[in-house]
Amino acid sequence: MGRLNLTRRGFCAGGVAAFSVRPTWAATPDDLTARKARVQLAPDGYPMTEVWSYDGTLPGRTIRVGQGERVTRRLVNDLDVPTSIHWHGIRIDNAMDGVAGLTQDAVPPGHTFDYDFVAPDAGTYWYHAHTNSMEQVARGLSGPLIVEEADAPEVDADEVLMLDDWLIDPDSGQFFDDFDQPMALSHAGRMGNLIGTNGQYQLEMPAQSGARLRLRLINAANARIFVLRLQGLSGWSVALDGMPLAAPEPVMDEIILAPAQRIDLIVDVTAPEGETAALLRLDDDDQWRGQVAFPVQGARSGPRRDRPAALPPNPNTALPDLTAARSLDMVMEGGAMGRLATARYKGRDMGFRDLVGQGQFWSLAGQVGMSDEPFAELERGEVVRLRIENRTVFAHAMHLHGMHFRKVAADGALGPLRDTILSIPEEPLEIAVSADNPGKWLFHCHMLGHARSGMTTWIDVT
Ligand code: C2O
Ligand code: CU
């Protein structure tokens, strides 16, 4: 521990509701104000960073509600640009999904939008901007959304760990503002040179030896796939993308967390007093570095606890019946070193070179970016199998709005519910979706630069 985890670029240091005009009365507790703020993102000694924030903090404050409760927030847009909020992973009313241009108009500067929805599932979710999200999320517009079980497991602490990276000029402390840099869009995406947790470049969380912690990991990075390992901590994973696993699974080796994915861990601090337990991260140079440090202070008395019980299931856990399911195919193409010849963009067939001229690099099922017609029209309640073929040389974190889905293994076995899944080049991937939530739902890569440069489509459930 203690090594600075800065990389590259020279850090060193050791449904369309009407808008209402912004009210003149004072902010109520239910406001969520998107505004600029200055925060100390880089290590002490470096300049502060101007970020786009919710209510002045990065990440935005954790919203915690009980399962089945309403979330009500008035987005107040104090930025100079339009914005909107998406509630990632919530099986939400479509009109509240926050996708500018599909489920609502972007909220202009000086205006507000009232979000009001029920959170039907317990678990770890997050909220983030969904207007020009490639830039807005990178500048800081995201925060955790935690929906608590009525009957939560007994732990000594329940901590949210929002993992992120930022691309900052070390001299000025400001974000590099080349958000649509073609090199990043056409390769693995925009990677930060400063990696941190909960808005801090090196987060420390003191813990007692023998304590049991629930760690809710959220990958809020634009493109970074976190490869993680526990040190001085041992335990189980109990939920993925908010949804409880049928049984806790011991964490044996590396945890891979793609952009937008979440994992809930229940871990016991096994490191003795005076040592430091840690969540470690594998960096590009193949070095493991500290992502979060847990300096062990004191010891918890009492015997070591048993394996935790599974989290109580959410209401949507019935396995889909695949016998009559329709199969849909989606080929992913494009990107640097890809083989994309032509694809449809804005109603025209275009060659790769012309697409590049438009700042577009990727296609899903032959389509670049949004089309007027959805990729698929599904009947409410219908089960579909989506076969994804990744003909690019990059991994993509594919996210479906509004509904979770399950991976279908080659032998037909169904995996756990997820809302974001990593597609690996040349590895066939099949998912099964029960279309039980009506509305217009995006399906896109959560490497947000990829989403912006072609990898965004939608389905319509009626
Ligand atoms: Cu987390 Cu369409 O997004
Ligand atoms: Cu992608």
Short mmCIF file of C-alpha atoms in Angstrom, two decimals, residues 2 17 26 48 100 219 280 342:
data_model
loop_
_atom_site.label_atom_id
_atom_site.label_comp_id
_atom_site.label_asym_id
_atom_site.label_seq_id
_atom_site.Cartn_x
_atom_site.Cartn_y
_atom_site.Cartn_z
CA GLY A 2 0.92 3.61 0.00
CA ALA A 17 -43.22 15.80 -18.84
CA ALA A 26 -35.31 27.93 -1.49
CA MET A 48 -8.34 21.40 -7.33
CA ALA A 100 -32.61 12.46 -23.42
CA ASN A 219 -17.77 0.86 -11.43
CA LEU A 280 -6.33 -4.29 -4.80
CA THR A 342 -20.46 -0.52 -44.24
#
